[in-house]
Short mmCIF file of C-alpha atoms and ligand atoms in Angstrom, two decimals:
data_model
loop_
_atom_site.label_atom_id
_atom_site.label_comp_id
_atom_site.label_asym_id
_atom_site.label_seq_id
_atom_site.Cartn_x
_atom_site.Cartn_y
_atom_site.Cartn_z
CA UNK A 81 78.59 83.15 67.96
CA UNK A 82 79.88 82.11 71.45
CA UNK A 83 79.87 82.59 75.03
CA UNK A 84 82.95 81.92 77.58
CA UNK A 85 83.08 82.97 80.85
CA UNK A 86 85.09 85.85 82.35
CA UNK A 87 86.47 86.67 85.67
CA UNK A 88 87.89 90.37 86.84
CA UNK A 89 89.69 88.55 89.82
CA UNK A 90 90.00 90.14 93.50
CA UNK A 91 93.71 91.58 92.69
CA UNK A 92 92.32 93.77 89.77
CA UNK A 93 88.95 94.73 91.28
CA UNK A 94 91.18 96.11 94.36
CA UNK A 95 92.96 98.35 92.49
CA UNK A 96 90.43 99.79 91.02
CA UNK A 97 91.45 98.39 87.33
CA UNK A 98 87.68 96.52 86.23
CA UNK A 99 86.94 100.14 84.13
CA UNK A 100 90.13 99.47 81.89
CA UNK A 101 89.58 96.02 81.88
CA UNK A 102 86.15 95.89 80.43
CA UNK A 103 87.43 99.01 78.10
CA UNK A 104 89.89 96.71 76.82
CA UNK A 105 87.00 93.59 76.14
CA UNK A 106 84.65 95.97 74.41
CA UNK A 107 87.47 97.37 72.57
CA UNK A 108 87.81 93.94 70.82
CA UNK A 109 84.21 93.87 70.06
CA UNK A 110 83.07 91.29 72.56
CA UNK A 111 79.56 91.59 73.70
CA UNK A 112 79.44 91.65 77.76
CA UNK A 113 75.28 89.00 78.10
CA UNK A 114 75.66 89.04 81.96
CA UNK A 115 78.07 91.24 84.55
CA UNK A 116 77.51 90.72 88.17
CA UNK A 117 80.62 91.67 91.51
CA UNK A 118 80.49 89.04 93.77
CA UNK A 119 82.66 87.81 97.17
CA UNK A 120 83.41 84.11 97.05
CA UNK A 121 83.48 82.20 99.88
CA UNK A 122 85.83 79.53 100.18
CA UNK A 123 83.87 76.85 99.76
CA UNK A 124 82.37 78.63 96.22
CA UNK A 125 85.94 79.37 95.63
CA UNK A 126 87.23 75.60 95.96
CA UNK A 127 84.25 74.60 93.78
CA UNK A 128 84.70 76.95 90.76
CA UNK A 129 88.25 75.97 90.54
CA UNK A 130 87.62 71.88 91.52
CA UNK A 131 89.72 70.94 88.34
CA UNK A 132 92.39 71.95 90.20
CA UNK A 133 92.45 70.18 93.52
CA UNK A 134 94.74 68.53 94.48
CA UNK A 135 97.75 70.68 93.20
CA UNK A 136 100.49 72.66 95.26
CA UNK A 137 98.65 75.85 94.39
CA UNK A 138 95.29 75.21 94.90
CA UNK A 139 95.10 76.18 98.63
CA UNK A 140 96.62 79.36 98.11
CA UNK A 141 94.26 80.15 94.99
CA UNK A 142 91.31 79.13 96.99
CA UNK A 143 92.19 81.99 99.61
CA UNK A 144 93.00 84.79 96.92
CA UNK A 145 90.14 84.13 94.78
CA UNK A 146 87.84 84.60 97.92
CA UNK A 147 90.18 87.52 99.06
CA UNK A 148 87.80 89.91 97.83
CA UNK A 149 85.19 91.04 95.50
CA UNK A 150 85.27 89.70 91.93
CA UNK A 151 83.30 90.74 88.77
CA UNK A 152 81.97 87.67 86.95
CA UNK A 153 81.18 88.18 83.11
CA UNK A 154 79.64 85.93 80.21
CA UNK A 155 80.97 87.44 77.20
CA UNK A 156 80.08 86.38 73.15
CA UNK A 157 82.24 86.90 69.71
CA UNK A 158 82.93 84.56 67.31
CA UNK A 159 85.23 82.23 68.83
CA UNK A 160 85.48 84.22 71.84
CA UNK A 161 86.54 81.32 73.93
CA UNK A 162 90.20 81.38 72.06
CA UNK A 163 89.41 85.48 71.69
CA UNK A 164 89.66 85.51 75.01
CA UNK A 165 92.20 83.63 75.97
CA UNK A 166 94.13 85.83 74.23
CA UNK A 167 93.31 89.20 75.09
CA UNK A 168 94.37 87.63 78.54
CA UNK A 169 97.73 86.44 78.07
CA UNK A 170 100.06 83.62 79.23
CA UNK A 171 98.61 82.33 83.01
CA UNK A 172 102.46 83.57 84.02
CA UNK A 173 102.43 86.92 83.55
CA UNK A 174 106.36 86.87 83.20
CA UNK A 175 105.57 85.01 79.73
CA UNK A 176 102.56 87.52 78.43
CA UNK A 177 102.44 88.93 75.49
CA UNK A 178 102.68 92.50 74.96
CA UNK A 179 99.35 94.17 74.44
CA UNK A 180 97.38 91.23 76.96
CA UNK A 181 95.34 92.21 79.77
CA UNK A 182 98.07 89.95 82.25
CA UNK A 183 101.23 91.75 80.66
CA UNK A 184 99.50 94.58 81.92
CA UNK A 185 98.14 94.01 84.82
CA UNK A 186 98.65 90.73 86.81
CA UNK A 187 101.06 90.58 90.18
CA UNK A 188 102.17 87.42 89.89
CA UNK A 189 100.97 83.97 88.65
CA UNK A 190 98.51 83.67 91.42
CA UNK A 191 97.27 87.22 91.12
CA UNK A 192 97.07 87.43 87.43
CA UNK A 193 94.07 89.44 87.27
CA UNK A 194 91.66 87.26 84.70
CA UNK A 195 90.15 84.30 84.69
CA UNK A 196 88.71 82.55 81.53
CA UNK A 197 87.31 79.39 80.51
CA UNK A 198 89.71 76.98 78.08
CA UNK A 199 87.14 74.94 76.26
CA UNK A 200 83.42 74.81 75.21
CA UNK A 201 82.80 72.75 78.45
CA UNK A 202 84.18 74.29 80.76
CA UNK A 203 82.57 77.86 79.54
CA UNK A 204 79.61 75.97 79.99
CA UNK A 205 80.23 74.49 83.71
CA UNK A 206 81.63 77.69 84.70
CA UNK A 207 78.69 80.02 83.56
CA UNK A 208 75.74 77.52 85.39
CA UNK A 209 78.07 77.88 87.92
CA UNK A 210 77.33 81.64 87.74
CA UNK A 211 74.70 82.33 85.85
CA UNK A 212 71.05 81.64 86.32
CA UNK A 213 69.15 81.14 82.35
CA UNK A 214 67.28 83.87 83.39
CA UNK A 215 70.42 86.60 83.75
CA UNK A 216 71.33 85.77 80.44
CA UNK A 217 68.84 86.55 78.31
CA UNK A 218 70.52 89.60 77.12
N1 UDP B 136 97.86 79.35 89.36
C1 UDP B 136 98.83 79.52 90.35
N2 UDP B 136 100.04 78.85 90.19
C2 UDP B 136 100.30 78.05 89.13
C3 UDP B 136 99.31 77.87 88.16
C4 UDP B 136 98.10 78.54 88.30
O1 UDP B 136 98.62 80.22 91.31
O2 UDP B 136 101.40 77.49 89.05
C5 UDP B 136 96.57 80.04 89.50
C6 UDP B 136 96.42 81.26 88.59
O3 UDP B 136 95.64 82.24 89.26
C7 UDP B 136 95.67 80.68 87.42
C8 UDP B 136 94.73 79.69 88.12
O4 UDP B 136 95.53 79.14 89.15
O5 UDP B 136 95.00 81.67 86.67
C9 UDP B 136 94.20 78.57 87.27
O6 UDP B 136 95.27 77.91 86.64
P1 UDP B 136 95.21 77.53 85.09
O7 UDP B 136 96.34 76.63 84.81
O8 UDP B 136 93.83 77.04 84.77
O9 UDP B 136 95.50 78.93 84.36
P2 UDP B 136 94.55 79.88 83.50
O10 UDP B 136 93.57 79.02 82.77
O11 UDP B 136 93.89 80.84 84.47
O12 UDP B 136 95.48 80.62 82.56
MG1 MG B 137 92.31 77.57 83.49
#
């Protein structure tokens, strides 16, 4: 089994879309450990996505990402980090496949609904970021 980390981002928990979201990732058998809706600040914002400093879009993801509420998730399958990734769909919605959660749902390739982690480390980084080892013992 693993765990990745899962974000219902500010453009989907405004419309009112986390319910079919969530539908969608228990549809595909992924276990939901931890679930919490949370407002970044900036600063919280800028540090979850750090990776990314430094690039044209990363002032203007800082600001949407702490927009607005977001729901936070650990989630576990087998290979859910790939799993995942693919019940998301492309970062650009424009290039999602049918059937993804982005093709869906997203705006644009800012506001793309979804966040998840691409590797075993960065699941890892991202849910301390979150995640106390007490909140996941479920
Ligand atoms: N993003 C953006 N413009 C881009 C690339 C990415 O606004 O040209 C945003 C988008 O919200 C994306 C996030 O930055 O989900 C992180 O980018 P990454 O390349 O890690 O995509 P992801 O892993 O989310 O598919
Ligand atoms: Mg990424």
């Amino acid at each position: 089994m693993e765990r990745t980390f899962a974000i219902i981002k500010p453009d989907a928990c405004k419309r009112n879309l986390a319910g079919k979201i969530l539908a969608k990732i228990e549809e595909k058998g992924f276990r939901v450990i931890a679930m919490k809706k949370i407002a970044m600040t900036r600063k919280q914002a800028e540090g979850f996505y750090a990776v990314h400093r430094g690039k044209p879009f990363f002032d203007s993801l800082a600001d949407f990402m702490s927009s607005g509420p977001c729901i936070v998730m650990v989630l576990e399958k087998e290979n859910a980090i790939a799993a995942w990734r693919t019940l998301m769909g492309a970062t650009n919605p424009a290039n999602a496949d049918p059937g993804t959660i982005r093709k869906e749902f997203a705006q644009s390739v800012e506001a793309n609904s979804v966040h998840g982690s691409d590797a075993p480390e960065t699941a890892e980084y991202e849910i301390k970021y979150f995640f106390s080892a007490l909140e996941l013992t479920a």
